[in-house]
Amino acid sequence: MDCSNQRTQASITRQIIGHVGQHFSVIGNLIVLADYKSKENQFTELMKVRNFKIADEYQSILVAELQNAGYSVKVVKPQRPNLNSALSLLLKNYDALDKDVDAYLDLGIGAGYVCASGTADYIPHVSSEVRLVKRGTNEILYQNIISYGYEFRDGYNLTRAPVVVSAADKQYFFKNFGELTSDPDRALEGLRKGVPLIAKRIALDLGK
């Protein structure tokens, strides 16, 4: 089995749904976008300083879980589409990959903090888009989005509902962006909590 790791999707983002600027004019919307980017960059830098490489951590944990479940795993790094030009970075075709496997496990990982409104808490969210594809036929054997923490209830185009492995502990909720960035170690811990839970759920699903 190839475990194809999607490193380019693993930037740390801090997403907001709902913002006071969204209720105003185009200028207000431009302010919203600038605010998003500024805060996202600030939070990402705080995570980088702490050497948080979520794709690497996720890959290592998932490979171990799959091996414990009895799978033989081979990691490959295929060329990915540009994130700016694709809604999903999962591959469209697997014919050029290693043929000495039974199936390809294509996946990506993303993490951040989500604030549902201007007065809501910042809640950790980690999610992985996963697809298991049969070699030779490209038949999709399994596909889902597995997430931890904040639950997005809409916007997924899947044959099954996204799986939320666990809600985030409230000790990792932050009242505002200032509180979030003033305690980056706790914020990082809140994100890291979700990675092994997601990996374990994928291995469990594939073992059924």
PDB file of C-alpha atoms in Angstrom, residues 61 146-148 165-167 192-202:
ATOM      1  CA  ILE A  61       1.662   8.208  13.342  1.00  0.00           C
ATOM      2  CA  ILE A 146     -11.959  12.641   9.244  1.00  0.00           C
ATOM      3  CA  SER A 147     -11.822  15.559  11.640  1.00  0.00           C
ATOM      4  CA  TYR A 148     -11.268  16.543  15.242  1.00  0.00           C
ATOM      5  CA  VAL A 165     -13.469  11.534  16.012  1.00  0.00           C
ATOM      6  CA  SER A 166     -13.674  13.769  19.058  1.00  0.00           C
ATOM      7  CA  ALA A 167     -14.727  17.190  20.236  1.00  0.00           C
ATOM      8  CA  ARG A 192      -1.638  17.969  18.323  1.00  0.00           C
ATOM      9  CA  LYS A 193      -4.333  16.173  20.327  1.00  0.00           C
ATOM     10  CA  GLY A 194      -6.296  15.531  17.149  1.00  0.00           C
ATOM     11  CA  VAL A 195      -3.568  14.003  14.967  1.00  0.00           C
ATOM     12  CA  PRO A 196      -3.296  10.516  16.557  1.00  0.00           C
ATOM     13  CA  LEU A 197      -7.086  10.297  16.937  1.00  0.00           C
ATOM     14  CA  ILE A 198      -7.555  10.838  13.205  1.00  0.00           C
ATOM     15  CA  ALA A 199      -4.791   8.386  12.297  1.00  0.00           C
ATOM     16  CA  LYS A 200      -6.256   5.711  14.567  1.00  0.00           C
ATOM     17  CA  ARG A 201      -9.745   6.157  13.077  1.00  0.00           C
ATOM     18  CA  ILE A 202      -8.442   5.789   9.505  1.00  0.00           C
TER      19      ILE A 202
END
